[in-house]
Amino acid sequence: MQDELDRPRKSINVTPGGTTLIYCGVWGKETPAVDLQLEINRKEHRTDEYELDKLIVRRGQHFQILIELDRPYRPDSDSLEIYLMYGPKPRVSKGTLVKLCPNKSDINNSKYWAMKLDAGPEEGFLLVHVMPGVTSMVGEFKIAVDCFTGKQLTRFQVMDPVVVLFNAWCPEDQVYIKDEKEREEYVLNDIGRVYVGSITNVIGRPWIFGQFDDTMLLAALYLLESGDWLSDQNKGDVVEVTRAFTALVNSCDDDNGILCGNWSGDYSGGAPPTSWTGSVDVVETFWKNRPQQVKFGQCWVFSGVLTSLYRTLGIPARSVTNFCSGHDHDDSNTIDIHFDHLGNSLSDYDDSTWNFHVWVEAWFTRRDLRNAKYDGWQALDATPQEESSGRMQCGPAPLTAVKAGDTNTGYDVGFVFSEVNGDIVYWIVEEDGDMRIARVDTSGVGKLVATKAVGSSEMVDIKHLYKAEEGSANEREAVGAAACQGARGAYLEDYYKNNTLSEEMKFSVNIGEVKLGESVVIQLEAKNTSSEPKTVKVVMTCSSCTYMGRVLGELKRMQHTLFVPERDTSKCALYLSPEDYVCKMTPDGAVKVSVRAAVDGTNQIYTDSEQFDFKKPSIILTPSSKQVQKGHSIKLKIQVQNPLKVPLKNGRIRLEMARNLRPVNVNCGTVKPKHKMSATVTVQAKKVGERQFVATFNSNELMDIQGECTVNVFE
């Protein structure tokens, strides 16, 4: 069979309107013979928004081809067969060569590939219905047509392939999602939000996913074929495809991936991560320069691009943000912070807590785990953090397994668990190297898991999908089970059995308003539950850090001795003024507050670490009109307020509009202290519908100021 397929064959040309023509001598004169019915098929398969002018279909749903003959079809002597070929070396034994014979299988059974012949709209036409099997590989299939009349065979190859996607509308597909509004949101919606900031300053960042852009589909198909990441047989398995893409979106592992991560604060040689407003610009930059990586990305950019590629392939996906996100380096399933016996930090041994971390959830069944309880939302992450199976990849981790603390369930459930529900354990390392638990913060991570609501721009907290109610018996049971299965289980087993530590002093840290350009008050409250007065030696430090918690430099330190009467409360505070932090932090940085309180005459040492970023002003985008006719121009006024007493140098604005506008860059020069910068941009409306403008402002001193507005484009 393969030898026959390798024989020379006549080509089929494709007309600009999407009609494919073969010149078929079987029935006599050469006439236009095959029409791929692009408009009808794409509309029925909900792929009509894709810019790439190809036959794009979803598996498990039939499409039709119209064949024109120069005489009526004679079933007793004529025959027609179709071959679909996947990859460079199609084989029947590998499922990459599919032979379709007319009316030999049920066209309505989505389980298998099938073909049915019907009479066309008039004499001399054949209507061919083709069902792509619901377990079919996704990607490009070449098409060949065999025409038989008597003993004569003529074979033709269609020049344009058919692109097969996953199908969230087909109940038999792994990615089927029942609710139509959720399908529209998680597969078809090409704009959305990613959430950044901190637990005290949640920012909904507009993001253009752009999954219908022509380059997005080309890049997704390219990644499917990249290297040895996926065998052809695995390209129909959403578990394998989604996991591979978490590795291919980052540029680690020598896999010619898309994005290079950078958390240094120095973005010379590339674009700051905060400048990206959507996935299309990132992927187009990669496509033009492939296999060169795009510089630079951080977690929300990795998440946005991965979400876009999943939606491009038909996989329901959403970007989610975990605020106060743990990062477990040693597979303990806890977030571990260390001090020596004198109370000095041993930060080289520490895990970390990020202000926020953004990853992706995709919806599909887990047939590989053979248990329906693991079906549904799966956590996946393209941000390079820790290796999984020797590569920078993460997931898919079933959220139900994360919630239950089933850390032995693949893939990477333990790592995701520690991000959202791992206890923060403060350890004292003794002189002999042994360790004891000084304090356990049971609610320090996973304080909010945010995603965009279905059908609106509102934020919803989906923390309940990752863990039971904080402090409940179910939540404590899951945490204990995960911790005791981790690398430090021998140390933690006794604590989780008793679930308590003896502490006569109770402490809490409160951070006041964190508005950029103003002072911040960080307060420590100490409560004495004993019948004796206590003296507490307090050290509070504010440091410049990345949003991941990596300390860059100290901003201010305070030492204080606090006297707390019996059964009473005392407070002390550190005041951080603008002079303490302005121009002493990276433009996209945050502040880390570290507290150490040692109770005299006891072994109790309280340690805590909190992070915050400053609330920044928004870009004000004002369109000249809320409505504009397609093809006409509209003016956008852009205003940015400098909240600082220092000038903002090298100001840059980036403006983008979903499915309408390639990014526009505006150089603003220097924005004077406490002044407002204004600029006007004229753009042409190219696509009908409600269109969202998204803008970002970055400078040497201040980054990541956001703004958005909506304009209705009509015919």
XYZ file of C-alpha atoms in Angstrom:
715
model
C 0.000 0.000 0.000
C 2.780 2.444 0.879
C 4.528 1.733 -2.415
C 1.355 2.574 -4.282
C 0.959 5.835 -2.375
C 4.510 6.769 -3.301
C 3.753 6.436 -7.023
C 3.682 9.622 -9.123
C 0.245 11.161 -9.089
C -1.537 14.076 -10.641
C -1.712 17.233 -8.487
C -4.814 19.105 -7.458
C -4.841 22.883 -7.603
C -6.569 25.117 -5.084
C -8.518 28.162 -6.203
C -8.326 31.405 -4.180
C -11.939 30.958 -3.101
C -11.135 27.669 -1.426
C -12.366 25.324 -4.158
C -9.971 22.484 -4.861
C -9.777 21.312 -8.453
C -8.564 17.973 -9.728
C -8.338 17.169 -13.390
C -9.758 13.697 -13.647
C -9.397 11.701 -16.831
C -11.236 8.670 -15.501
C -14.636 9.779 -16.697
C -13.421 11.559 -19.809
C -12.540 15.191 -20.208
C -10.616 17.147 -17.626
C -13.060 19.105 -15.441
C -13.006 20.754 -11.999
C -13.775 17.761 -9.775
C -13.306 18.317 -6.009
C -14.678 21.167 -3.920
C -13.648 21.085 -0.247
C -16.689 23.187 0.719
C -14.641 25.470 2.950
C -17.398 27.925 3.823
C -19.962 25.285 4.803
C -17.532 23.021 6.637
C -15.779 25.779 8.567
C -19.063 27.280 9.709
C -20.447 23.916 10.874
C -17.192 23.066 12.647
C -16.960 26.525 14.262
C -13.621 27.168 12.584
C -14.725 30.028 10.324
C -12.860 32.580 12.470
C -9.446 31.056 11.648
C -7.528 33.399 9.353
C -5.655 30.557 7.652
C -7.537 29.734 4.457
C -7.620 25.960 4.895
C -10.152 23.232 5.529
C -10.100 23.164 9.338
C -12.384 20.621 11.014
C -12.961 19.130 14.444
C -12.658 15.396 14.916
C -15.770 13.379 15.699
C -17.863 15.545 13.346
C -18.250 14.829 9.641
C -17.388 17.259 6.878
C -18.352 17.145 3.217
C -16.590 17.251 -0.129
C -18.360 17.881 -3.433
C -16.993 16.013 -6.471
C -18.010 17.053 -9.978
C -17.961 14.372 -12.703
C -18.378 14.693 -16.465
C -20.982 11.959 -16.411
C -23.253 10.305 -13.845
C -21.637 8.069 -11.267
C -22.287 4.338 -11.911
C -22.174 2.403 -8.625
C -21.946 -0.972 -10.405
C -18.727 -0.107 -12.282
C -17.317 3.086 -10.748
C -15.676 3.469 -7.363
C -14.006 6.188 -5.334
C -11.687 5.861 -2.344
C -9.988 8.485 -0.200
C -6.664 8.229 1.605
C -5.688 10.525 4.472
C -1.984 10.627 5.255
C -0.411 11.968 8.454
C 3.270 12.763 8.769
C 6.185 12.040 6.440
C 5.880 8.227 6.488
C 2.212 7.256 6.733
C 1.528 3.634 7.670
C -1.719 1.740 8.138
C -0.171 -0.142 11.054
C 0.547 3.120 12.880
C -2.795 4.706 12.145
C -1.143 7.450 10.103
C -2.572 6.162 6.822
C -6.368 6.021 6.687
C -8.148 4.371 3.760
C -11.822 5.278 3.338
C -14.150 3.213 1.197
C -17.698 4.372 0.467
C -20.533 3.224 2.721
C -18.540 0.489 4.500
C -18.942 2.011 7.964
C -21.421 4.155 9.859
C -20.840 7.824 9.079
C -22.696 8.767 12.280
C -20.358 6.740 14.509
C -17.696 9.222 15.584
C -15.431 6.498 16.973
C -13.863 5.622 13.610
C -12.950 7.289 10.363
C -15.726 6.742 7.821
C -16.915 7.884 4.411
C -20.331 7.987 2.769
C -21.306 8.799 -0.832
C -24.518 10.686 -1.595
C -25.984 12.152 -4.738
C -24.912 15.706 -5.300
C -27.166 18.717 -5.852
C -27.568 17.787 -9.506
C -26.649 15.044 -11.926
C -22.901 14.574 -12.366
C -22.049 15.477 -8.757
C -21.114 13.309 -5.783
C -21.395 14.508 -2.184
C -18.798 12.789 -0.007
C -19.233 12.836 3.784
C -16.061 12.151 5.800
C -16.015 11.439 9.546
C -12.643 12.013 11.264
C -12.432 9.458 14.069
C -12.763 10.988 17.516
C -9.412 9.499 18.606
C -7.666 10.718 15.465
C -4.355 12.537 15.619
C -4.707 16.304 15.438
C -2.776 18.203 12.819
C -2.478 18.140 9.050
C -3.675 15.267 6.882
C -2.794 15.113 3.208
C -5.604 13.870 0.992
C -5.368 11.522 -1.976
C -8.315 10.396 -4.110
C -8.472 7.088 -6.006
C -10.903 6.932 -8.919
C -11.800 3.528 -10.386
C -13.769 2.764 -13.531
C -13.641 -0.874 -14.458
C -9.998 -1.877 -14.099
C -8.609 1.606 -14.628
C -7.239 3.501 -11.585
C -6.280 7.150 -11.437
C -4.923 8.735 -8.261
C -4.874 12.437 -7.436
C -3.396 14.282 -4.462
C -5.024 17.382 -3.022
C -2.410 20.083 -2.637
C -4.010 21.634 0.457
C -4.246 19.384 3.529
C -7.151 19.186 5.955
C -6.380 20.335 9.512
C -8.046 18.244 12.227
C -8.560 19.705 15.714
C -9.829 18.428 19.058
C -13.604 18.778 19.424
C -15.102 20.150 22.635
C -18.591 19.732 21.104
C -18.311 15.966 20.597
C -19.322 13.895 23.687
C -16.891 11.117 22.723
C -13.868 13.447 22.505
C -11.460 13.677 25.445
C -11.930 17.450 25.541
C -15.743 17.458 25.508
C -17.177 20.087 27.805
C -20.925 20.011 28.299
C -21.845 23.655 28.804
C -22.105 25.740 25.610
C -21.187 28.975 27.370
C -18.027 27.350 28.691
C -17.160 26.068 25.205
C -17.559 29.587 23.849
C -15.399 31.006 26.636
C -12.633 28.426 26.806
C -12.337 27.502 23.108
C -13.721 30.398 21.052
C -13.098 33.555 23.092
C -9.915 35.190 21.822
C -9.629 37.919 24.475
C -9.440 37.616 28.237
C -7.518 38.521 31.356
C -4.539 37.282 33.307
C -4.233 38.291 36.939
C -1.036 39.649 38.457
C 0.023 41.771 41.435
C -0.299 40.573 45.009
C -2.981 39.385 47.398
C -3.480 43.003 48.529
C -3.347 44.386 44.985
C -4.941 42.056 42.441
C -4.639 43.421 38.902
C -6.665 42.056 35.993
C -4.314 42.368 33.054
C -6.085 42.375 29.636
C -4.702 39.680 27.345
C -5.349 39.006 23.652
C -5.159 35.242 23.117
C -5.614 35.502 19.342
C -6.040 31.765 18.755
C -7.557 32.325 15.287
C -4.571 34.255 13.959
C -2.982 32.512 10.985
C 0.455 32.431 12.602
C -0.955 30.922 15.789
C -2.274 27.877 13.921
C 0.896 27.535 11.859
C 2.983 27.637 15.042
C 0.767 25.077 16.793
C 1.128 22.684 13.850
C 4.868 23.324 13.770
C 5.223 22.501 17.467
C 3.261 19.271 16.977
C 5.966 18.188 14.552
C 8.902 19.430 16.635
C 11.607 16.922 17.455
C 10.903 13.706 19.299
C 8.501 15.147 21.839
C 5.458 13.399 20.447
C 5.123 10.226 18.436
C 2.483 10.384 15.723
C 0.321 7.976 17.710
C 0.350 10.343 20.714
C -0.737 13.380 18.720
C -4.353 12.443 19.236
C -3.992 12.026 22.995
C -4.711 15.331 24.715
C -2.737 14.244 27.808
C 0.437 13.792 25.749
C -0.148 16.888 23.594
C -0.789 19.256 26.487
C 2.189 17.969 28.464
C 4.534 18.313 25.484
C 3.388 21.876 24.835
C 4.281 22.922 28.411
C 7.886 22.127 27.444
C 7.725 23.542 23.920
C 6.455 26.963 24.974
C 9.630 27.562 27.014
C 13.038 27.539 25.362
C 14.766 25.123 27.748
C 15.929 21.581 26.916
C 17.266 22.513 23.436
C 13.791 21.995 21.987
C 13.602 25.191 19.891
C 10.809 26.393 22.153
C 9.114 29.768 21.946
C 9.922 31.881 25.004
C 13.014 32.653 27.023
C 12.292 33.406 30.686
C 14.019 36.307 32.418
C 13.551 37.382 36.055
C 16.770 39.409 36.399
C 15.313 42.885 35.851
C 17.756 43.413 32.961
C 15.896 42.970 29.685
C 18.497 44.343 27.279
C 18.519 42.370 24.054
C 14.772 41.772 24.190
C 11.399 43.107 25.298
C 10.443 43.381 28.989
C 7.847 40.744 29.901
C 5.510 43.549 30.985
C 5.418 44.968 27.439
C 3.504 42.057 25.914
C -0.247 42.588 25.615
C -1.148 39.297 23.952
C 0.054 36.009 22.524
C -0.027 36.840 18.809
C 2.884 39.255 18.907
C 4.987 36.742 20.861
C 4.206 33.871 18.497
C 4.664 35.986 15.357
C 8.077 37.083 16.609
C 8.975 33.425 17.142
C 7.585 32.390 13.750
C 9.586 34.989 11.859
C 12.844 34.111 13.619
C 12.380 30.417 14.399
C 14.026 28.518 15.885
C 15.403 31.544 17.721
C 13.663 32.092 21.059
C 11.637 35.183 21.916
C 13.027 37.409 24.651
C 11.587 37.747 27.298
C 8.769 36.104 29.231
C 7.603 35.600 32.793
C 4.852 33.386 34.138
C 1.817 35.318 32.835
C 3.347 35.452 29.325
C 4.043 31.708 29.376
C 0.470 31.141 30.558
C -1.064 33.427 27.940
C 0.821 31.792 25.071
C 0.080 28.252 26.281
C -3.635 29.055 26.696
C -3.694 30.448 23.153
C -2.063 27.374 21.621
C -4.433 25.033 23.460
C -7.470 26.969 22.232
C -5.993 27.026 18.730
C -5.957 23.206 18.758
C -9.495 23.076 20.150
C -8.591 22.285 23.773
C -10.697 24.152 26.375
C -8.231 26.187 28.421
C -8.009 29.136 30.784
C -5.287 31.132 32.478
C -5.332 30.977 36.301
C -3.333 32.882 38.915
C -2.397 31.610 42.359
C -1.707 34.429 44.818
C 0.862 33.681 47.539
C 2.138 30.778 45.474
C 4.523 28.288 47.060
C 7.544 26.901 45.224
C 8.803 23.607 46.618
C 12.357 22.814 45.506
C 12.912 19.482 47.264
C 9.714 17.444 46.836
C 8.734 17.822 50.492
C 5.220 19.033 49.571
C 5.788 21.839 52.086
C 7.357 25.286 51.754
C 10.429 25.174 53.985
C 12.183 28.196 55.544
C 15.370 27.683 57.612
C 17.196 29.455 60.438
C 20.246 28.400 62.424
C 20.133 27.928 66.200
C 21.013 31.611 66.667
C 18.125 32.752 64.495
C 20.157 33.675 61.398
C 18.522 33.011 58.050
C 19.769 30.036 56.010
C 18.189 31.260 52.797
C 20.259 28.989 50.552
C 18.190 26.069 51.851
C 14.829 27.809 51.545
C 11.858 27.232 49.325
C 10.082 30.396 48.206
C 6.687 32.021 48.075
C 5.796 34.132 45.058
C 3.445 37.123 45.136
C 1.601 35.337 42.371
C 2.148 32.627 39.821
C 0.183 32.097 36.630
C -0.376 28.758 34.935
C -3.009 27.122 32.717
C -5.934 24.797 33.272
C -7.193 22.618 30.425
C -10.363 20.513 30.484
C -10.243 16.859 29.431
C -10.714 13.294 30.591
C -7.834 11.270 32.061
C -8.210 7.906 30.356
C -4.580 7.205 31.222
C -5.433 7.183 34.939
C -8.438 4.870 34.444
C -10.524 6.712 37.003
C -13.245 9.182 36.093
C -12.719 11.141 39.310
C -9.602 12.630 37.740
C -11.479 13.979 34.704
C -12.078 17.706 34.332
C -9.713 20.599 34.896
C -6.007 19.810 34.764
C -3.192 22.150 35.855
C -0.369 22.684 33.341
C 2.551 25.094 33.456
C 5.027 26.225 30.789
C 7.061 28.460 33.115
C 10.434 26.739 33.610
C 10.707 26.037 37.344
C 11.599 22.439 38.219
C 12.359 19.499 35.942
C 9.736 16.817 35.454
C 10.950 13.577 33.843
C 14.165 15.363 32.914
C 12.527 18.304 31.117
C 11.118 21.699 32.019
C 7.486 20.690 31.853
C 4.631 20.490 34.314
C 1.284 18.691 34.267
C -1.333 17.726 33.535
C -2.164 17.491 37.253
C -5.854 16.698 37.957
C -7.311 19.305 40.275
C -9.274 16.604 42.096
C -5.991 14.848 42.942
C -4.437 18.129 44.102
C -7.412 18.808 46.350
C -7.217 15.350 47.926
C -3.440 15.463 48.402
C -3.016 12.437 46.092
C 0.552 13.434 45.294
C 1.459 10.064 43.779
C -0.945 10.684 40.894
C 0.820 11.833 37.698
C 1.771 14.264 36.516
C 3.374 16.709 39.023
C 0.461 16.697 41.465
C 2.816 17.143 44.426
C 4.413 20.248 42.940
C 1.048 21.878 42.194
C -0.223 20.856 45.635
C 2.642 22.662 47.355
C 1.923 25.778 45.289
C -1.687 26.091 46.462
C -1.873 24.229 49.782
C 1.559 23.354 51.157
C 2.109 24.482 54.737
C 4.962 26.952 55.248
C 7.243 25.227 57.756
C 9.845 27.300 59.623
C 12.767 25.144 60.705
C 15.526 25.663 63.279
C 18.692 23.877 62.174
C 20.674 22.832 65.249
C 24.474 22.887 65.520
C 24.619 19.145 64.880
C 22.551 19.547 61.699
C 19.340 18.161 63.132
C 16.158 20.158 62.589
C 13.122 21.055 64.630
C 9.929 22.818 63.657
C 9.730 26.381 64.998
C 6.416 27.369 63.413
C 3.934 26.192 60.796
C 1.894 28.650 58.764
C -1.112 26.636 57.644
C -2.700 29.310 55.441
C 0.240 31.165 53.945
C -0.056 29.955 50.359
C -2.932 29.693 47.915
C -4.901 32.591 49.367
C -6.667 33.288 46.054
C -6.812 31.373 42.772
C -8.164 33.809 40.201
C -9.492 33.365 36.684
C -11.798 35.267 34.362
C -15.495 34.499 34.705
C -17.413 32.842 31.871
C -19.056 35.455 29.668
C -17.800 38.523 31.532
C -14.605 40.313 32.518
C -15.201 39.706 36.220
C -12.744 37.738 38.340
C -13.767 34.537 40.112
C -11.947 32.704 42.898
C -11.670 28.980 42.096
C -9.585 28.115 45.161
C -12.244 25.545 46.148
C -11.227 23.425 43.144
C -7.720 23.067 44.586
C -8.406 22.621 48.288
C -11.137 22.200 50.838
C -12.031 25.111 53.101
C -8.913 26.438 54.814
C -8.489 24.851 58.230
C -11.264 22.292 57.753
C -10.769 18.644 58.650
C -10.668 17.647 54.964
C -8.104 20.310 54.152
C -5.877 19.379 57.103
C -6.127 15.703 56.203
C -5.026 16.379 52.621
C -2.109 18.554 53.761
C -0.957 15.965 56.274
C -1.174 13.150 53.748
C 0.845 15.095 51.179
C 3.492 16.248 53.668
C 3.998 12.756 55.076
C 4.457 11.407 51.525
C 7.095 14.063 50.809
C 10.852 14.103 51.244
C 10.620 15.303 54.885
C 7.884 12.943 55.969
C 9.975 11.514 58.835
C 10.289 14.985 60.406
C 6.693 16.014 59.775
C 4.773 12.876 60.733
C 4.637 13.655 64.472
C 3.511 17.254 63.886
C 0.667 16.261 61.557
C -0.378 13.485 63.922
C -0.832 15.998 66.762
C -1.376 19.035 64.474
C -0.234 21.547 67.088
C 2.788 23.375 68.489
C 3.084 24.910 71.959
C 3.110 28.711 71.541
C 2.428 31.122 74.379
C 2.918 34.136 72.119
C 0.763 34.735 69.029
C 1.995 37.079 66.305
C 0.505 38.643 63.188
C 1.841 41.007 60.523
C -0.390 43.666 58.960
C 0.554 45.801 55.963
C -1.242 49.081 55.324
C -2.128 50.692 51.986
C 0.586 50.239 49.374
C -0.008 53.089 46.934
C 3.011 53.916 44.759
C 4.689 57.182 45.758
C 3.356 57.099 49.342
C 4.506 55.679 52.678
C 3.706 52.145 53.828
C 3.212 51.029 57.432
C 4.156 47.436 58.370
C 2.886 46.507 61.820
C 3.691 43.535 64.062
C 1.127 42.607 66.699
C 2.184 40.353 69.612
C -0.416 38.701 71.860
C 0.637 37.157 75.182
C -1.630 34.230 76.150
C 0.358 33.358 79.300
C 0.024 34.638 82.875
C 3.520 36.161 82.838
C 4.846 39.247 80.986
C 7.077 38.569 77.996
C 9.922 40.425 76.349
C 10.274 40.007 72.597
C 13.272 41.045 70.507
C 12.014 42.057 67.067
C 13.858 42.524 63.785
C 11.828 43.754 60.782
C 13.379 44.149 57.342
C 12.056 45.478 54.044
C 13.919 44.341 50.938
C 13.582 44.861 47.229
C 12.657 41.591 45.538
C 11.213 40.054 42.423
C 7.578 38.954 42.449
C 9.014 35.457 42.955
C 10.429 36.506 46.335
C 14.118 36.609 45.368
C 15.763 39.337 47.465
C 17.699 41.953 45.471
C 18.720 44.385 48.197
C 17.757 45.708 51.624
C 15.628 48.865 51.744
C 15.139 49.413 55.497
C 15.687 47.586 58.797
C 14.248 48.103 62.278
C 15.251 46.508 65.597
C 12.971 46.824 68.608
C 12.448 45.298 72.045
C 8.761 44.781 72.707
C 7.330 44.373 76.222
C 4.032 42.455 76.327
C 2.134 42.318 79.658
C 0.442 39.083 80.711
C -2.693 38.296 78.678
C -2.286 41.508 76.718
C -1.258 42.767 73.284
C 1.546 45.078 72.126
C 2.476 46.465 68.689
C 5.420 47.927 66.847
C 5.764 49.203 63.280
C 8.233 49.874 60.495
C 7.566 52.910 58.281
C 8.700 52.676 54.640
C 8.741 56.119 53.005
C 8.979 56.871 49.239
C 12.591 57.939 49.803
C 13.287 54.450 51.128
C 12.199 52.654 47.954
C 11.914 54.970 44.917
C 14.799 54.284 42.488
C 16.070 51.564 44.849
C 13.934 48.788 43.347
C 13.696 47.243 39.918
C 10.916 48.928 37.879
C 8.814 45.742 37.962
C 9.840 44.685 41.469
C 8.083 44.097 44.788
C 8.866 44.463 48.483
C 9.568 41.571 50.825
C 8.901 42.075 54.531
C 10.799 39.709 56.840
C 9.997 39.514 60.552
C 11.857 37.698 63.331
C 10.558 37.831 66.892
C 12.461 35.912 69.612
C 10.666 35.468 72.954
C 13.152 35.848 75.846
C 13.415 32.909 78.220
C 11.728 30.462 75.805
C 12.546 28.479 72.683
C 9.826 30.273 70.735
C 11.016 32.134 67.665
C 8.399 33.626 65.363
C 9.416 34.182 61.767
C 7.300 35.459 58.926
C 7.689 36.696 55.400
C 5.188 38.800 53.456
C 5.420 40.342 50.000
C 3.575 43.196 48.356
C 3.751 45.332 45.261
C 2.616 48.906 44.885
C -0.701 49.978 43.437
C 0.058 51.841 40.229
C -2.027 54.296 38.221
C -3.849 53.078 35.116
C -3.460 54.211 31.524
C -6.502 56.205 30.456
C -7.571 55.242 26.917
C -10.185 57.534 25.374
C -11.491 56.734 21.867
C -12.789 59.571 19.683
C -15.961 57.511 19.307
C -17.385 54.370 20.907
C -18.433 53.152 17.442
C -16.613 53.141 14.139
C -17.420 51.747 10.716
C -15.245 48.991 9.318
C -12.463 50.421 7.172
C -12.640 53.832 8.834
C -10.115 55.341 11.217
C -10.489 56.114 14.895
C -8.345 58.232 17.191
C -7.261 57.025 20.615
C -6.044 59.434 23.273
C -3.577 57.827 25.688
C -2.815 59.399 29.071
C -0.311 58.251 31.700
C 0.229 59.842 35.125
C 3.686 59.783 36.733
C 3.008 59.185 40.466
C 6.658 59.652 41.517
C 8.812 62.649 42.400
C 11.411 61.528 39.847
C 11.192 61.664 36.036
C 10.275 58.545 34.086
C 12.880 58.171 31.357
C 12.590 56.299 28.066
C 8.817 55.932 28.324
C 7.235 53.487 25.858
C 3.593 52.670 25.130
C 2.481 49.511 23.346
C -1.055 49.410 21.920
C -2.837 46.350 20.515
C -6.375 45.494 19.417
C -7.773 41.957 19.158
C -8.024 40.682 15.547
C -7.707 44.206 14.252
C -4.362 45.788 14.906
C -0.770 44.710 15.018
C 0.961 46.293 18.021
C 1.713 50.013 17.750
C 4.676 51.382 19.715
C 4.762 54.988 20.912
C 7.944 56.562 22.300
C 7.047 59.015 25.067
C 10.503 60.289 25.984
C 10.674 61.577 29.564
C 7.591 62.056 31.738
C 8.201 64.767 34.327
C 7.692 64.099 38.064
C 4.015 64.114 39.076
C 3.075 65.068 35.486
C 0.668 63.488 32.999
C 1.805 62.405 29.541
C -0.652 62.457 26.601
C -0.421 60.985 23.107
C -2.901 60.365 20.291
C -2.796 57.358 17.967
C -4.889 56.910 14.800
C -5.795 53.354 13.800
C -8.003 51.750 11.167
C -10.852 49.417 12.138
C -10.535 46.197 10.136
C -12.751 43.619 11.881
C -16.440 43.857 12.734
C -17.562 43.360 16.334
C -16.792 44.604 19.819
C -13.043 45.180 19.847
C -10.844 45.718 22.884
C -7.827 48.020 22.874
C -5.061 47.077 25.326
C -2.126 49.324 26.226
C 0.941 49.050 28.464
C 3.427 51.704 29.592
C 7.028 50.952 30.579
C 9.987 53.166 31.458
C 13.395 52.839 33.064
C 11.982 53.705 36.498
C 8.450 52.272 36.343
C 6.955 49.340 34.453
C 3.686 47.587 33.823
C 1.064 50.341 33.829
C -2.058 48.993 32.111
C -5.086 50.386 30.333
C -7.946 49.232 28.126
C -11.100 50.368 26.355
C -13.713 48.844 24.057
C -14.927 50.063 20.641
C -17.751 48.634 18.517
C -16.831 48.164 14.836
C -19.845 47.894 12.497
C -20.293 47.214 8.776
